[in-house]
Amino acid sequence: MLKKLTAVLFVLSNSILFGQECDYNLTGKVVDFHDNSRLAGAIVYLRGVEKGIRSDEDGNYSLDGLCKGQFELIVSHPACDPVFLTIEIQGDTVKDLILEHHVEELDEVQLLGETVKNKMNTAQEQQLTTAVIERYSSATLGDALKEIGGVTGLSTGANIVKPTIHGLNGSRVLMLNDGVRMQDMEWGEEHAPNIDINAAGSISVIKGASALQYGGDAIGGVIVLDQTFRTAQDTLYGKTIVNGMTNGRGGNISTELTKVFDEGWFLKGQASYKRLGDREAPDYVLSNTGIEETGLSIRFGKKNFSWGWDAWYSYYDADIAILRASHIGNIDDLIRSINSGQPQVIEPFTYDISNPRQEVTHHLGKLNIYKRFEGTGKWNLRYDFQNNRRFEYDLRLGEVRDIPAIDLELQTHTINTDFLWDANSTIQVRTGLLGRYQNNFANPDTGVRRLIPDYDKYDLGIFAIGEYRFSEQWLLEAGARYDLTRIDALKYYRTSRWVERGYDQDFSEFVVEDFGNQLLTNPVFDYHNFSGTAGLHYKVNGTVDFRFNYTLAQRAPNPSELFSDGLHHSAARLELGDLRIGSETSHKIALSYQRSFNSWSFLVEPYANFISDFILLEPTGTEFTIRGAFPLWTYRQTNARLLGADLAAFVNWTPEWKTEHRFSIVKGKDTETNIALINIPAANITNKITFEKSEWKNLRTGLESLYVFRQNEYPPDITVFSPEQQQEVLLEINTPPEPYHLLKFYADVEFELGSRTRLGVGVTVDNLLNTNYRDYLNRLRYFADDLGRNIILQLNLKY
């Protein structure tokens, strides 16, 4: 486009307007907004009179032979976004023109298979390509992120997948949705991110807590979902994706439409709907595993070079069935499930979503304002509000059948501001402040003891990060952050539990009122956390890329880790927190070395994470309730060490044939007991071969092999008392399943339906050989096999 514009400018630059005397001049210089340096080679084009010129070596320009009047001036440069100005000519006029010369440099990326890598940061970071995101439009966010080395998923069946980065998940993985930190009760192992993957324009993963502007407690890493936006003037574009699936006998549809007006105004709407019935293992129906999911978002605002604002609203609703066979009535049910090798409940396929199930709704609203200051930098101010509502339905009888066993509502208000000093091309500094208030309401009308109490939570954060580029090859990055967290809860404890835990000795000041068999308490805790990062980045001509990063991160305990005390129905277990739990501290060292050659490249990313006061939840025995005996899972703190590496190689054998190879391994150890940590991902290796031929309707096809090893390092199983057998029995609750191998095939082509309309047709086959397997990180592995073959047909219309 730029070449065409340049040609037009020089062809028409000598045109003469007749009919009036036109002898005025427009002169000035073109400068960089950040540091006021002069830009050579910028094109200055006056629309209407069709005159244009390039700025000289000193950034000067001059247009002569102009008439009086009002004109549109277009200024562009190969390394800048174009600027559109209205200018009044009443005589000889001097006008200096300002461009943001750093834009393209900051967005530089490098292709790594089907991910891209940001080249301006010392952290291990990768981003999914648009093609991968669209291919997973019928799946979950957690499924798509498995395409990145070192990322796995802690799942509860096929519909609930929590992203796990380098062996860590939950509150240790921060989810940033268009600049907003998600607050969706991430503490639950069976609580999936309340995000519609189809609403994301780009998805990237930062492995570790080095991105301090997002939060200092992301010990595992940060997942960043952003919106895509074109700056073109007066355009209308969109896309619609339809998927049909054989496993679940349903599908989904997603559509979005964006309108960009003159002067930077824009409007974007997006909606999606998914409906699946019971999923199926190779040999049987997984009864009660359907899902109904709805997503909706709307965004509007105005984006100019010097200032802008945007408002965004997002709605997410999901009704998720939980495998009926997984909902045990007591410890003997669990023993039978583990020993039997197949579900205790297998019923005919249905689209019905019955109890046990989850119903979650998430509302998110955001208002963002930015302002650029010439020769200084950019200021941002953002407010966001979130409302998260969660119902968990148990198998209950009679009048309480349709009353949820857990009813939680979480409301969050956040305001933050930051300023980026980027006037100097060598040094950049960003500082910011954050304030957050959160209220959790646990409805007491459920008829069961509340798992999580009512609480108010307050957060205050301040950070400063900087980059110093001391040569073309070397970049230094450093930052620091302080966070204050206060939790003010109101919780009822059984008096027997209060005494059993020793709280009567350590926390007697928290007791508000004594009711005899229970106590009303008001625990209040303050946590002062400090985080810091330092790193180096070295690169040479796109052939060598080396990164080193050290991060100190501290995380305050979440309410579940402190206050859990009851039966977690969708997890079918008793969970017990500890008021003595404090902040955990992580020291992580990460290296990254990439070498690129003419037709192949490789990537090596080792890391070591040493965490003191590591908080973990593990099975410790059984406890009897009026419903029977249940497994008891208890939170405790210890010291932990996680060592691992992500390896990758990419080979272009011919212009059409390419292969990609990945291997990831992580070892987690409780260094106090020298026992392996629970729920650490098994080593896995992925090999992929792809064929691409643009002349054949943009044909792209590939075959992917995934081999997951058996996890041979795990905590010992526990011995429990079986009321049915009236004796102690070994409960193999920690024993991992056998290794497995899966094949995946995909292919897609694209048809031109017009100058601006394209139709993509694709097919994906998951678990191509219909293999029976169970995954160690699937919490339902005790009860049933994982998914069998799934054929997905996709239509992708872009217009």
PDB file of N, CA and C in Angstrom, residues 211-217 415-419 421 430-436 459-465 479-485 527-533:
ATOM      1  N   ALA A 211       6.729 -10.228  34.442  1.00  0.00           N
ATOM      2  CA  ALA A 211       5.877  -9.139  33.960  1.00  0.00           C
ATOM      3  C   ALA A 211       5.222  -8.459  35.152  1.00  0.00           C
ATOM      4  N   LEU A 212       5.998  -7.648  35.873  1.00  0.00           N
ATOM      5  CA  LEU A 212       5.543  -7.097  37.144  1.00  0.00           C
ATOM      6  C   LEU A 212       4.409  -6.099  36.988  1.00  0.00           C
ATOM      7  N   GLN A 213       4.255  -5.501  35.801  1.00  0.00           N
ATOM      8  CA  GLN A 213       3.161  -4.548  35.652  1.00  0.00           C
ATOM      9  C   GLN A 213       1.812  -5.211  35.777  1.00  0.00           C
ATOM     10  N   TYR A 214       1.750  -6.537  35.570  1.00  0.00           N
ATOM     11  CA  TYR A 214       0.488  -7.255  35.662  1.00  0.00           C
ATOM     12  C   TYR A 214       0.205  -7.758  37.079  1.00  0.00           C
ATOM     13  N   GLY A 215       1.236  -7.924  37.893  1.00  0.00           N
ATOM     14  CA  GLY A 215       1.072  -8.442  39.244  1.00  0.00           C
ATOM     15  C   GLY A 215       2.345  -9.107  39.718  1.00  0.00           C
ATOM     16  N   GLY A 216       2.604  -9.038  41.003  1.00  0.00           N
ATOM     17  CA  GLY A 216       3.822  -9.632  41.545  1.00  0.00           C
ATOM     18  C   GLY A 216       3.646 -11.047  42.030  1.00  0.00           C
ATOM     19  N   ASP A 217       2.426 -11.599  41.955  1.00  0.00           N
ATOM     20  CA  ASP A 217       2.143 -12.910  42.530  1.00  0.00           C
ATOM     21  C   ASP A 217       1.996 -14.004  41.483  1.00  0.00           C
ATOM     22  N   ILE A 415      -8.947  -0.047  39.982  1.00  0.00           N
ATOM     23  CA  ILE A 415      -8.502   1.140  39.269  1.00  0.00           C
ATOM     24  C   ILE A 415      -6.981   1.130  39.259  1.00  0.00           C
ATOM     25  N   ASN A 416      -6.404   1.349  38.101  1.00  0.00           N
ATOM     26  CA  ASN A 416      -4.949   1.413  38.020  1.00  0.00           C
ATOM     27  C   ASN A 416      -4.523   2.455  36.998  1.00  0.00           C
ATOM     28  N   THR A 417      -3.326   2.929  37.174  1.00  0.00           N
ATOM     29  CA  THR A 417      -2.763   3.926  36.280  1.00  0.00           C
ATOM     30  C   THR A 417      -1.278   3.656  36.119  1.00  0.00           C
ATOM     31  N   ASP A 418      -0.757   3.972  34.950  1.00  0.00           N
ATOM     32  CA  ASP A 418       0.682   3.814  34.732  1.00  0.00           C
ATOM     33  C   ASP A 418       1.155   4.859  33.732  1.00  0.00           C
ATOM     34  N   PHE A 419       2.447   5.115  33.762  1.00  0.00           N
ATOM     35  CA  PHE A 419       3.053   6.067  32.835  1.00  0.00           C
ATOM     36  C   PHE A 419       4.310   5.440  32.257  1.00  0.00           C
ATOM     37  N   TRP A 421       7.659   6.230  30.213  1.00  0.00           N
ATOM     38  CA  TRP A 421       8.623   7.187  29.687  1.00  0.00           C
ATOM     39  C   TRP A 421       9.408   6.500  28.563  1.00  0.00           C
ATOM     40  N   ARG A 430       8.629   2.372  33.049  1.00  0.00           N
ATOM     41  CA  ARG A 430       7.185   2.368  33.291  1.00  0.00           C
ATOM     42  C   ARG A 430       6.933   2.271  34.788  1.00  0.00           C
ATOM     43  N   THR A 431       6.083   3.139  35.312  1.00  0.00           N
ATOM     44  CA  THR A 431       5.690   3.093  36.716  1.00  0.00           C
ATOM     45  C   THR A 431       4.170   3.052  36.803  1.00  0.00           C
ATOM     46  N   GLY A 432       3.655   2.494  37.873  1.00  0.00           N
ATOM     47  CA  GLY A 432       2.207   2.389  37.979  1.00  0.00           C
ATOM     48  C   GLY A 432       1.712   2.164  39.394  1.00  0.00           C
ATOM     49  N   LEU A 433       0.418   2.414  39.572  1.00  0.00           N
ATOM     50  CA  LEU A 433      -0.278   2.222  40.846  1.00  0.00           C
ATOM     51  C   LEU A 433      -1.541   1.416  40.602  1.00  0.00           C
ATOM     52  N   LEU A 434      -1.942   0.629  41.594  1.00  0.00           N
ATOM     53  CA  LEU A 434      -3.169  -0.179  41.504  1.00  0.00           C
ATOM     54  C   LEU A 434      -3.892  -0.160  42.834  1.00  0.00           C
ATOM     55  N   GLY A 435      -5.211  -0.053  42.764  1.00  0.00           N
ATOM     56  CA  GLY A 435      -6.065  -0.201  43.937  1.00  0.00           C
ATOM     57  C   GLY A 435      -7.222  -1.120  43.597  1.00  0.00           C
ATOM     58  N   ARG A 436      -7.547  -2.042  44.508  1.00  0.00           N
ATOM     59  CA  ARG A 436      -8.620  -3.007  44.228  1.00  0.00           C
ATOM     60  C   ARG A 436      -9.416  -3.296  45.496  1.00  0.00           C
ATOM     61  N   ASP A 459      -6.532  -4.589  47.935  1.00  0.00           N
ATOM     62  CA  ASP A 459      -5.193  -4.690  47.357  1.00  0.00           C
ATOM     63  C   ASP A 459      -4.694  -3.302  46.977  1.00  0.00           C
ATOM     64  N   LEU A 460      -3.425  -3.071  47.267  1.00  0.00           N
ATOM     65  CA  LEU A 460      -2.748  -1.854  46.847  1.00  0.00           C
ATOM     66  C   LEU A 460      -1.392  -2.247  46.289  1.00  0.00           C
ATOM     67  N   GLY A 461      -1.079  -1.817  45.062  1.00  0.00           N
ATOM     68  CA  GLY A 461       0.184  -2.191  44.434  1.00  0.00           C
ATOM     69  C   GLY A 461       0.868  -1.003  43.796  1.00  0.00           C
ATOM     70  N   ILE A 462       2.196  -1.028  43.775  1.00  0.00           N
ATOM     71  CA  ILE A 462       2.998  -0.007  43.114  1.00  0.00           C
ATOM     72  C   ILE A 462       4.193  -0.692  42.470  1.00  0.00           C
ATOM     73  N   PHE A 463       4.543  -0.282  41.250  1.00  0.00           N
ATOM     74  CA  PHE A 463       5.650  -0.942  40.564  1.00  0.00           C
ATOM     75  C   PHE A 463       6.435   0.061  39.734  1.00  0.00           C
ATOM     76  N   ALA A 464       7.652  -0.339  39.405  1.00  0.00           N
ATOM     77  CA  ALA A 464       8.503   0.397  38.473  1.00  0.00           C
ATOM     78  C   ALA A 464       9.350  -0.615  37.722  1.00  0.00           C
ATOM     79  N   ILE A 465       9.344  -0.536  36.404  1.00  0.00           N
ATOM     80  CA  ILE A 465      10.157  -1.419  35.588  1.00  0.00           C
ATOM     81  C   ILE A 465      10.868  -0.582  34.530  1.00  0.00           C
ATOM     82  N   GLY A 479      13.082  -4.529  37.417  1.00  0.00           N
ATOM     83  CA  GLY A 479      11.866  -3.946  37.967  1.00  0.00           C
ATOM     84  C   GLY A 479      11.645  -4.373  39.398  1.00  0.00           C
ATOM     85  N   ALA A 480      10.755  -3.640  40.078  1.00  0.00           N
ATOM     86  CA  ALA A 480      10.411  -3.950  41.469  1.00  0.00           C
ATOM     87  C   ALA A 480       8.938  -3.628  41.685  1.00  0.00           C
ATOM     88  N   ARG A 481       8.329  -4.336  42.636  1.00  0.00           N
ATOM     89  CA  ARG A 481       6.912  -4.130  42.922  1.00  0.00           C
ATOM     90  C   ARG A 481       6.641  -4.416  44.402  1.00  0.00           C
ATOM     91  N   TYR A 482       5.710  -3.628  44.964  1.00  0.00           N
ATOM     92  CA  TYR A 482       5.236  -3.855  46.334  1.00  0.00           C
ATOM     93  C   TYR A 482       3.723  -3.988  46.306  1.00  0.00           C
ATOM     94  N   ASP A 483       3.204  -4.998  47.030  1.00  0.00           N
ATOM     95  CA  ASP A 483       1.760  -5.218  47.131  1.00  0.00           C
ATOM     96  C   ASP A 483       1.356  -5.384  48.584  1.00  0.00           C
ATOM     97  N   LEU A 484       0.291  -4.679  48.951  1.00  0.00           N
ATOM     98  CA  LEU A 484      -0.335  -4.851  50.263  1.00  0.00           C
ATOM     99  C   LEU A 484      -1.700  -5.486  50.056  1.00  0.00           C
ATOM    100  N   THR A 485      -1.942  -6.582  50.749  1.00  0.00           N
ATOM    101  CA  THR A 485      -3.219  -7.287  50.665  1.00  0.00           C
ATOM    102  C   THR A 485      -3.812  -7.431  52.055  1.00  0.00           C
ATOM    103  N   TYR A 527      -0.927  -8.770  54.406  1.00  0.00           N
ATOM    104  CA  TYR A 527       0.237  -9.391  53.779  1.00  0.00           C
ATOM    105  C   TYR A 527       1.007  -8.323  53.009  1.00  0.00           C
ATOM    106  N   HIS A 528       2.298  -8.198  53.319  1.00  0.00           N
ATOM    107  CA  HIS A 528       3.180  -7.254  52.645  1.00  0.00           C
ATOM    108  C   HIS A 528       4.127  -8.061  51.749  1.00  0.00           C
ATOM    109  N   ASN A 529       3.970  -7.902  50.446  1.00  0.00           N
ATOM    110  CA  ASN A 529       4.726  -8.717  49.500  1.00  0.00           C
ATOM    111  C   ASN A 529       5.595  -7.854  48.595  1.00  0.00           C
ATOM    112  N   PHE A 530       6.823  -8.324  48.367  1.00  0.00           N
ATOM    113  CA  PHE A 530       7.770  -7.632  47.506  1.00  0.00           C
ATOM    114  C   PHE A 530       8.176  -8.559  46.357  1.00  0.00           C
ATOM    115  N   SER A 531       8.264  -7.993  45.177  1.00  0.00           N
ATOM    116  CA  SER A 531       8.657  -8.758  43.988  1.00  0.00           C
ATOM    117  C   SER A 531       9.685  -7.951  43.208  1.00  0.00           C
ATOM    118  N   GLY A 532      10.530  -8.665  42.488  1.00  0.00           N
ATOM    119  CA  GLY A 532      11.543  -8.000  41.688  1.00  0.00           C
ATOM    120  C   GLY A 532      12.004  -8.890  40.556  1.00  0.00           C
ATOM    121  N   THR A 533      12.556  -8.281  39.524  1.00  0.00           N
ATOM    122  CA  THR A 533      13.045  -9.039  38.377  1.00  0.00           C
ATOM    123  C   THR A 533      14.248  -8.342  37.771  1.00  0.00           C
TER     124      THR A 533
END
